[in-house]
Coordinates of C-alpha atoms in Angstrom, one line a residue:
M1 CA 84.9 10.1 80.0
D2 CA 84.0 10.4 83.8
I3 CA 81.8 8.1 85.1
G4 CA 78.8 8.6 88.0
T5 CA 78.9 12.0 88.7
E6 CA 75.8 12.6 90.5
V7 CA 76.2 14.2 93.9
D8 CA 75.6 11.9 97.3
A9 CA 74.0 13.9 99.8
G10 CA 74.0 11.0 102.3
T11 CA 76.3 12.1 104.9
E12 CA 77.0 15.5 107.7
V13 CA 80.7 15.1 108.0
V14 CA 83.3 14.0 105.3
V15 CA 86.7 13.2 106.9
V16 CA 89.5 12.8 104.0
G17 CA 92.4 10.7 105.0
G18 CA 92.8 7.4 107.3
G19 CA 96.0 8.4 109.2
A20 CA 96.2 9.4 112.8
A21 CA 94.3 12.7 112.5
G22 CA 91.4 11.2 110.4
L23 CA 90.8 8.0 112.3
S24 CA 91.0 10.0 115.6
L25 CA 88.4 12.5 114.6
A26 CA 85.8 9.7 112.8
W27 CA 86.1 7.6 116.0
R28 CA 85.5 10.6 118.4
L29 CA 82.4 12.2 116.1
L30 CA 80.7 8.6 116.5
A31 CA 80.5 8.8 120.0
P32 CA 78.2 11.9 120.8
P33 CA 77.0 12.4 124.3
D34 CA 73.9 10.9 125.6
G35 CA 71.1 12.3 124.0
V36 CA 72.9 13.6 120.8
P37 CA 72.3 11.8 117.6
V38 CA 75.2 10.0 115.9
P39 CA 76.4 12.1 113.2
R40 CA 76.5 10.4 109.8
V41 CA 80.2 10.2 108.8
T42 CA 82.1 9.1 105.6
L43 CA 85.8 8.5 105.7
V44 CA 87.8 9.0 102.4
E45 CA 91.0 7.3 102.0
A46 CA 93.2 6.6 99.1
P47 CA 93.0 3.2 97.5
P48 CA 95.5 0.5 98.2
G49 CA 99.0 1.9 96.7
P50 CA 101.3 4.4 96.7
L51 CA 98.8 6.9 98.1
R52 CA 98.1 5.0 101.0
P53 CA 100.4 5.5 103.8
P54 CA 102.1 2.1 105.4
E55 CA 102.5 1.0 108.7
R56 CA 103.7 3.7 111.0
T57 CA 104.9 4.3 114.6
W58 CA 103.6 7.0 116.6
C59 CA 105.2 8.2 120.3
F60 CA 103.6 10.5 122.6
W61 CA 103.5 11.0 126.1
E62 CA 100.6 11.4 128.5
A63 CA 99.5 11.4 132.5
G64 CA 97.8 8.1 133.7
P65 CA 95.6 5.8 131.6
G66 CA 94.3 7.1 128.0
P67 CA 91.7 5.9 125.6
Y68 CA 94.3 4.0 123.3
D69 CA 96.3 2.1 126.0
S70 CA 94.9 -1.2 125.2
F71 CA 96.6 -0.8 121.5
L72 CA 99.9 0.3 122.9
A73 CA 103.4 -1.9 121.9
A74 CA 105.2 -0.2 124.8
S75 CA 105.1 2.8 127.3
W76 CA 107.6 3.7 129.7
D77 CA 108.3 5.9 132.8
G78 CA 111.9 6.6 132.3
L79 CA 113.9 9.0 129.8
R80 CA 117.6 9.5 129.4
V81 CA 118.9 12.1 127.2
R82 CA 123.2 11.5 126.7
G83 CA 125.5 14.1 126.0
P84 CA 128.5 13.2 123.4
A85 CA 130.6 11.7 126.1
G86 CA 127.7 9.6 127.0
S87 CA 126.7 10.6 130.4
G88 CA 123.2 11.4 131.1
P89 CA 121.1 10.1 134.2
V90 CA 118.0 8.2 133.6
R91 CA 115.1 11.0 134.6
S92 CA 111.7 9.9 135.7
L93 CA 108.4 11.2 133.7
G94 CA 106.8 11.8 137.1
G95 CA 103.4 11.5 136.5
L96 CA 103.7 10.8 132.8
R97 CA 104.4 7.6 130.2
Y98 CA 105.9 7.8 127.1
K99 CA 104.0 5.7 124.5
M100 CA 104.4 3.9 121.4
L101 CA 101.4 3.1 119.1
R102 CA 101.5 1.4 116.0
S103 CA 99.3 2.4 113.1
G104 CA 98.2 -1.0 112.6
E105 CA 97.0 -1.7 115.8
F106 CA 95.4 1.7 116.2
E107 CA 93.2 0.9 113.4
R108 CA 92.1 -2.3 114.7
G109 CA 91.6 -1.1 118.2
L110 CA 89.3 1.7 116.9
R111 CA 87.4 -0.8 114.1
P112 CA 84.7 -1.7 116.5
R113 CA 83.2 1.8 116.5
L114 CA 84.4 2.7 113.2
S115 CA 82.6 0.0 111.6
A116 CA 79.3 2.8 111.8
L117 CA 81.2 5.2 109.2
R118 CA 80.9 4.7 105.5
R119 CA 84.3 4.5 104.0
V120 CA 85.2 5.1 100.3
E121 CA 88.2 4.1 98.8
A122 CA 89.1 7.2 96.4
V123 CA 91.6 10.1 95.5
V124 CA 90.0 13.3 96.6
E125 CA 90.5 15.7 93.6
E126 CA 88.6 18.7 94.5
V127 CA 86.8 20.3 97.8
A128 CA 84.4 23.0 96.8
D129 CA 83.2 24.9 99.3
G130 CA 79.7 26.6 99.5
P131 CA 77.1 28.5 101.1
D132 CA 75.4 25.7 103.1
G133 CA 78.3 23.1 103.0
A134 CA 80.7 21.3 101.2
V135 CA 81.1 18.8 98.3
V136 CA 84.4 16.4 98.1
S137 CA 84.9 15.1 94.4
C138 CA 86.8 12.0 94.2
R139 CA 88.1 9.4 91.7
A140 CA 88.2 5.3 92.5
A141 CA 90.8 2.9 91.3
D142 CA 88.5 2.2 88.4
G143 CA 88.0 6.0 87.2
T144 CA 84.5 6.0 88.6
V145 CA 83.9 9.7 90.1
S146 CA 81.5 10.7 92.9
R147 CA 80.7 13.7 94.5
L148 CA 79.9 13.6 98.0
A149 CA 78.2 16.9 99.6
A150 CA 78.4 17.1 103.4
R151 CA 77.8 19.8 106.0
W152 CA 81.7 19.9 107.0
V153 CA 84.6 18.5 105.9
F154 CA 88.0 17.9 107.5
D155 CA 91.0 17.5 105.2
S156 CA 94.1 15.6 107.0
R157 CA 96.1 15.7 103.2
P158 CA 99.4 17.7 103.0
P159 CA 99.3 20.8 101.3
A160 CA 100.6 21.0 97.6
A161 CA 103.5 23.3 99.0
A162 CA 105.1 24.3 102.5
P163 CA 103.7 27.3 103.9
P164 CA 106.0 30.5 103.8
A165 CA 108.5 30.4 106.6
R166 CA 111.2 32.0 108.2
T167 CA 113.5 28.9 108.9
A168 CA 112.5 25.4 107.3
L169 CA 114.6 22.5 108.7
L170 CA 113.8 18.8 108.3
Q171 CA 113.8 16.0 111.1
H172 CA 114.8 13.1 108.8
F173 CA 115.6 9.5 109.7
R174 CA 116.2 6.0 109.2
G175 CA 115.5 3.1 112.2
W176 CA 116.0 -0.6 112.5
F177 CA 113.8 -2.8 114.5
V178 CA 116.3 -5.0 116.0
R179 CA 116.4 -8.6 117.9
T180 CA 120.0 -9.3 119.6
E181 CA 121.2 -12.4 120.5
R182 CA 121.9 -11.7 124.2
P183 CA 120.0 -9.0 126.5
V184 CA 121.6 -5.5 126.1
F185 CA 118.4 -2.9 126.7
A186 CA 116.7 -1.8 129.8
P187 CA 113.1 -2.2 128.8
D188 CA 111.5 0.8 131.4
V189 CA 114.3 3.3 129.8
V190 CA 113.3 5.3 126.5
E191 CA 116.8 6.9 125.1
L192 CA 115.5 9.9 123.7
M193 CA 118.5 11.6 122.1
D194 CA 121.6 10.2 122.3
F195 CA 124.4 12.3 120.9
R196 CA 127.4 9.9 120.7
T197 CA 126.8 9.9 117.3
P198 CA 129.3 12.1 114.9
Q199 CA 127.4 15.7 114.5
P200 CA 127.0 17.2 111.0
A201 CA 128.4 20.3 109.8
H202 CA 124.9 22.0 110.0
G203 CA 122.2 21.0 112.5
L204 CA 122.4 18.0 114.9
S205 CA 122.6 13.9 114.7
F206 CA 121.6 11.6 117.6
G207 CA 120.5 8.2 118.4
Y208 CA 117.0 7.0 119.5
V209 CA 116.0 3.9 121.2
L210 CA 112.6 2.6 122.1
P211 CA 113.5 -0.9 123.6
T212 CA 110.4 -3.3 123.6
G213 CA 112.1 -5.8 125.6
P214 CA 115.7 -7.0 126.7
C215 CA 116.6 -8.3 123.4
E216 CA 114.4 -6.0 121.0
A217 CA 114.1 -2.3 120.3
L218 CA 113.5 0.3 117.8
V219 CA 117.0 2.0 117.2
E220 CA 117.1 5.1 115.1
Y221 CA 119.6 7.4 113.6
T222 CA 118.4 11.2 113.3
E223 CA 119.3 14.5 111.9
F224 CA 118.0 18.4 112.2
G225 CA 118.9 19.7 108.8
R226 CA 118.1 21.1 106.0
A227 CA 118.0 17.8 103.5
P228 CA 118.0 13.9 104.2
L229 CA 120.6 11.7 103.5
T230 CA 120.6 8.5 101.3
T231 CA 119.7 5.2 102.8
A232 CA 123.0 3.6 102.4
A233 CA 124.5 6.8 104.5
Y234 CA 121.8 6.1 107.3
D235 CA 122.5 2.6 107.2
R236 CA 126.5 3.4 107.6
A237 CA 125.5 6.0 110.3
L238 CA 123.3 3.2 112.2
A239 CA 125.9 0.4 111.6
R240 CA 128.3 2.6 113.7
Y241 CA 125.8 3.7 116.7
T242 CA 124.9 -0.1 117.0
G243 CA 128.1 -1.6 116.7
D244 CA 130.5 1.0 118.4
V245 CA 128.3 3.1 120.4
L246 CA 125.6 0.6 121.9
G247 CA 127.8 -2.4 121.6
L248 CA 124.6 -4.7 120.5
G249 CA 126.4 -7.9 119.2
P250 CA 124.9 -10.0 116.7
F251 CA 121.3 -8.9 116.0
Q252 CA 118.5 -9.6 113.3
V253 CA 117.1 -6.6 112.0
L254 CA 113.3 -7.1 111.7
E255 CA 112.0 -4.2 109.8
T256 CA 113.2 -0.7 108.9
E257 CA 111.7 2.8 108.8
Q258 CA 112.5 6.1 107.5
G259 CA 110.9 9.5 107.6
V260 CA 110.9 13.1 107.2
I261 CA 109.3 15.3 109.3
P262 CA 109.2 19.0 108.5
M263 CA 110.6 21.4 111.6
S264 CA 109.3 25.1 109.9
D265 CA 107.7 28.3 111.9
G266 CA 105.3 28.4 108.8
R267 CA 102.1 28.7 109.5
H268 CA 99.2 26.3 108.6
P269 CA 95.7 27.9 108.0
R270 CA 93.1 25.7 109.8
E271 CA 90.3 27.1 107.9
A272 CA 89.9 26.5 103.9
G273 CA 86.5 27.7 103.5
R274 CA 83.4 28.4 105.2
H275 CA 82.6 24.4 105.7
V276 CA 86.1 23.2 105.0
F277 CA 88.8 23.0 107.6
R278 CA 92.3 21.4 107.9
V279 CA 93.3 18.7 110.6
G280 CA 96.4 16.9 111.4
A281 CA 99.6 17.8 110.2
A282 CA 97.8 19.8 107.3
G283 CA 96.3 22.4 110.6
G284 CA 99.5 22.8 112.1
A285 CA 99.5 19.7 114.7
V286 CA 103.5 19.1 113.9
R287 CA 105.2 20.7 116.8
P288 CA 108.2 23.0 114.8
S289 CA 110.7 22.4 117.4
T290 CA 110.1 18.7 118.0
G291 CA 108.3 16.9 115.1
Y292 CA 105.8 15.5 117.7
A293 CA 101.8 15.8 116.9
F294 CA 99.9 12.9 118.3
A295 CA 99.0 14.8 121.2
A296 CA 97.8 18.1 119.4
I297 CA 96.0 16.0 116.7
Q298 CA 93.9 14.2 119.6
R299 CA 93.4 17.7 121.1
Q300 CA 92.1 18.9 118.0
A301 CA 89.9 15.8 117.4
R302 CA 88.2 16.3 121.0
A303 CA 87.5 19.8 120.0
V304 CA 86.1 19.2 116.9
A305 CA 83.8 16.5 117.6
D306 CA 82.5 18.1 120.8
A307 CA 81.6 21.4 118.4
V308 CA 80.0 19.1 115.8
H309 CA 78.1 17.4 118.7
G310 CA 77.4 20.5 120.1
G311 CA 75.7 22.2 117.0
R312 CA 78.6 24.8 116.7
R313 CA 80.7 25.9 113.8
P314 CA 83.7 23.3 114.1
V315 CA 86.9 25.2 113.5
P316 CA 89.9 23.2 114.8
P317 CA 91.5 24.9 117.5
P318 CA 95.6 25.8 117.2
A319 CA 97.7 23.3 118.4
Y320 CA 99.6 25.3 120.1
S321 CA 99.8 28.9 121.2
S322 CA 101.2 31.8 119.5
R323 CA 103.9 32.1 122.6
A324 CA 104.8 28.4 121.9
L325 CA 105.1 28.9 118.2
A326 CA 107.0 32.2 119.0
M327 CA 109.8 30.6 121.0
D328 CA 109.8 27.5 118.5
S329 CA 110.9 30.1 115.7
V330 CA 113.6 31.2 118.1
L331 CA 114.9 27.8 118.7
L332 CA 114.9 26.7 114.7
R333 CA 116.6 30.0 113.5
G334 CA 119.2 29.7 116.3
L335 CA 119.7 25.8 115.4
D336 CA 119.9 26.9 111.4
T337 CA 122.2 29.5 112.1
G338 CA 124.7 27.4 114.4
R339 CA 124.3 30.2 117.3
I340 CA 122.8 27.5 119.5
D341 CA 124.8 24.2 119.7
G342 CA 122.1 21.6 119.7
P343 CA 123.7 18.6 121.7
A344 CA 124.8 20.9 123.9
F345 CA 121.3 22.8 124.6
F346 CA 119.1 19.8 124.7
T347 CA 121.7 18.2 127.1
R348 CA 121.7 20.8 129.5
L349 CA 117.5 21.4 129.1
F350 CA 117.2 17.9 130.3
A351 CA 119.5 17.9 133.0
R352 CA 118.1 21.0 134.5
V353 CA 114.5 21.2 134.1
P354 CA 112.4 18.3 135.7
C355 CA 111.6 15.9 133.2
E356 CA 107.6 16.0 133.4
R357 CA 107.4 20.2 133.4
L358 CA 109.8 19.9 130.2
L359 CA 107.9 17.4 128.6
R360 CA 104.7 19.4 129.4
F361 CA 106.6 22.5 127.8
L362 CA 107.2 20.6 124.8
D363 CA 103.5 19.8 124.2
G364 CA 102.8 23.4 124.8
A365 CA 100.8 22.8 128.4
T366 CA 102.9 25.1 130.6
G367 CA 101.9 29.0 131.7
P368 CA 104.0 31.9 131.0
A369 CA 106.0 31.7 134.7
E370 CA 107.2 27.6 134.0
E371 CA 108.2 28.9 130.4
F372 CA 110.4 31.8 131.6
A373 CA 112.1 29.4 134.5
I374 CA 113.0 27.0 131.3
G375 CA 114.1 29.7 129.2
L376 CA 116.8 30.6 132.0
R377 CA 118.2 27.3 131.4
T378 CA 118.8 28.1 128.2
P379 CA 121.9 29.7 126.6
V380 CA 120.2 33.3 127.4
P381 CA 122.5 35.6 125.2
A382 CA 122.1 33.4 121.9
M383 CA 118.3 33.2 122.8
L384 CA 118.1 36.8 123.1
R385 CA 120.1 37.7 120.0
T386 CA 118.1 35.2 117.7
A387 CA 114.8 36.6 119.4
A388 CA 115.7 40.3 118.4
E389 CA 116.6 39.1 114.8
V390 CA 113.3 36.5 114.0
P391 CA 110.8 39.2 113.7
L392 CA 112.7 41.0 111.1
L393 CA 113.2 37.9 109.0
P394 CA 110.8 37.6 105.9
R395 CA 108.7 34.5 105.5
R396 CA 109.8 33.3 102.3
P397 CA 107.8 30.3 99.8
R398 CA 109.5 26.9 100.2
P399 CA 110.3 25.7 96.5
G400 CA 108.9 22.1 96.0
P401 CA 106.2 20.4 97.8
H402 CA 105.7 20.0 101.2
Q403 CA 107.7 17.5 102.9
E404 CA 106.1 14.4 104.8
A405 CA 107.7 11.4 105.8
R406 CA 108.8 9.3 102.9
R407 CA 106.7 6.8 101.4
G408 CA 103.4 8.3 102.2
S409 CA 103.3 8.4 106.0
D410 CA 102.4 11.3 108.0
P411 CA 104.2 13.0 110.2
S412 CA 103.1 12.1 113.2
C413 CA 104.7 12.3 116.7
R414 CA 107.7 10.3 115.6
T415 CA 106.4 8.9 112.3
S416 CA 107.9 5.7 110.9
C417 CA 107.6 4.0 107.4
R418 CA 108.0 0.6 107.9
T419 CA 109.3 -2.0 105.3
R420 CA 109.8 -5.7 105.0
P421 CA 111.8 -8.0 107.8
A422 CA 115.4 -8.4 106.5
G423 CA 117.5 -11.3 107.6
P424 CA 119.6 -12.2 110.6
R425 CA 122.7 -9.8 110.6
S426 CA 124.9 -7.1 112.7
S427 CA 125.8 -5.0 109.4
P428 CA 123.7 -2.7 107.5
P429 CA 120.7 -4.3 105.6
R430 CA 120.5 -4.1 101.9
R431 CA 117.6 -1.7 100.7
P432 CA 114.5 -3.5 101.2
R433 CA 112.1 -4.5 98.3
G434 CA 108.5 -3.1 97.6

């Protein structure tokens, strides 16, 4: 028998989920312009346990100082993409910086303002839209059921099933946070894609290095493909990359991360009702061709908060233009068919296009003229053939649940799932416990 089923109507906005999207939106809602009252906001997040995401790492780029700079783990103004032979110059990001943010520091940094909201630890079982608002039914760890009535509900939970798509790939990865015995990393340069890794039969693979000091870095092995690997297979790939390619020498693995990010041209509806909206990855914030989402989450959060403060219906805006999504569909199909050589494609693109312009393109912030110029730096015949084919392909439902980063982490702009520390070693760590 359910306990406590009365309706609580003491809130204006309910935000479901305490990840990047939910926290960012709540934080902005609680800072209205002068003269506008602070809305009553309730944040519903899962109780501690398997449904609550563990520590995650998000990366993004932006121009100049940003609102979260004081929380950053690191930032860089140089970037490199290495081809299979190891070549690739360091490119300046111009007016941009590539930034690394860890979820624990993010939440601690937002905490002073978020202290004004009401938090409910419970699992949401139903969100019911109505003529004048919506009701969120949720169950606490002790079995107590509560119903929260609100004018607006913003749901960041992933959908139960992935949306129908023409192409559905996965960006899957595992990383080690390492500390070396000697200085081996260039602290001011991100190795965004290092293609000195054995390429799989289908898709592509690369190394990804985020140095936080001369002796410390996050080193990842990443693949774009149709299915993730086993943990043992990732560790073998990482051992080869850190040893044979990077030549790190002895090092200590401090923590690990492992994740899966959907790369699909499926369309995520942002409206689930008159008063219910989807935000974050659930609202299409993950860029299909890259897996990045944090910057799009911030754009959506700003627009939604501005609408709530202005008394307008707060429909989240599209995370990316229809033109950008169409180009993503072509790239995903080209990679999936093998028509486009992934390492050659990305290496040539970063070599021939100014880095700042290319990153703005990847963020959906370029215009048609810039995009046409970038398109001329791609394998034009393969892209044109694929572009002609894509509109004829049906969107098919994908069996099984919507793929998210493993162990509950949300797929935000390089998302990670961090586990307990490991001991000193230069060979693959054992599978972490817990």
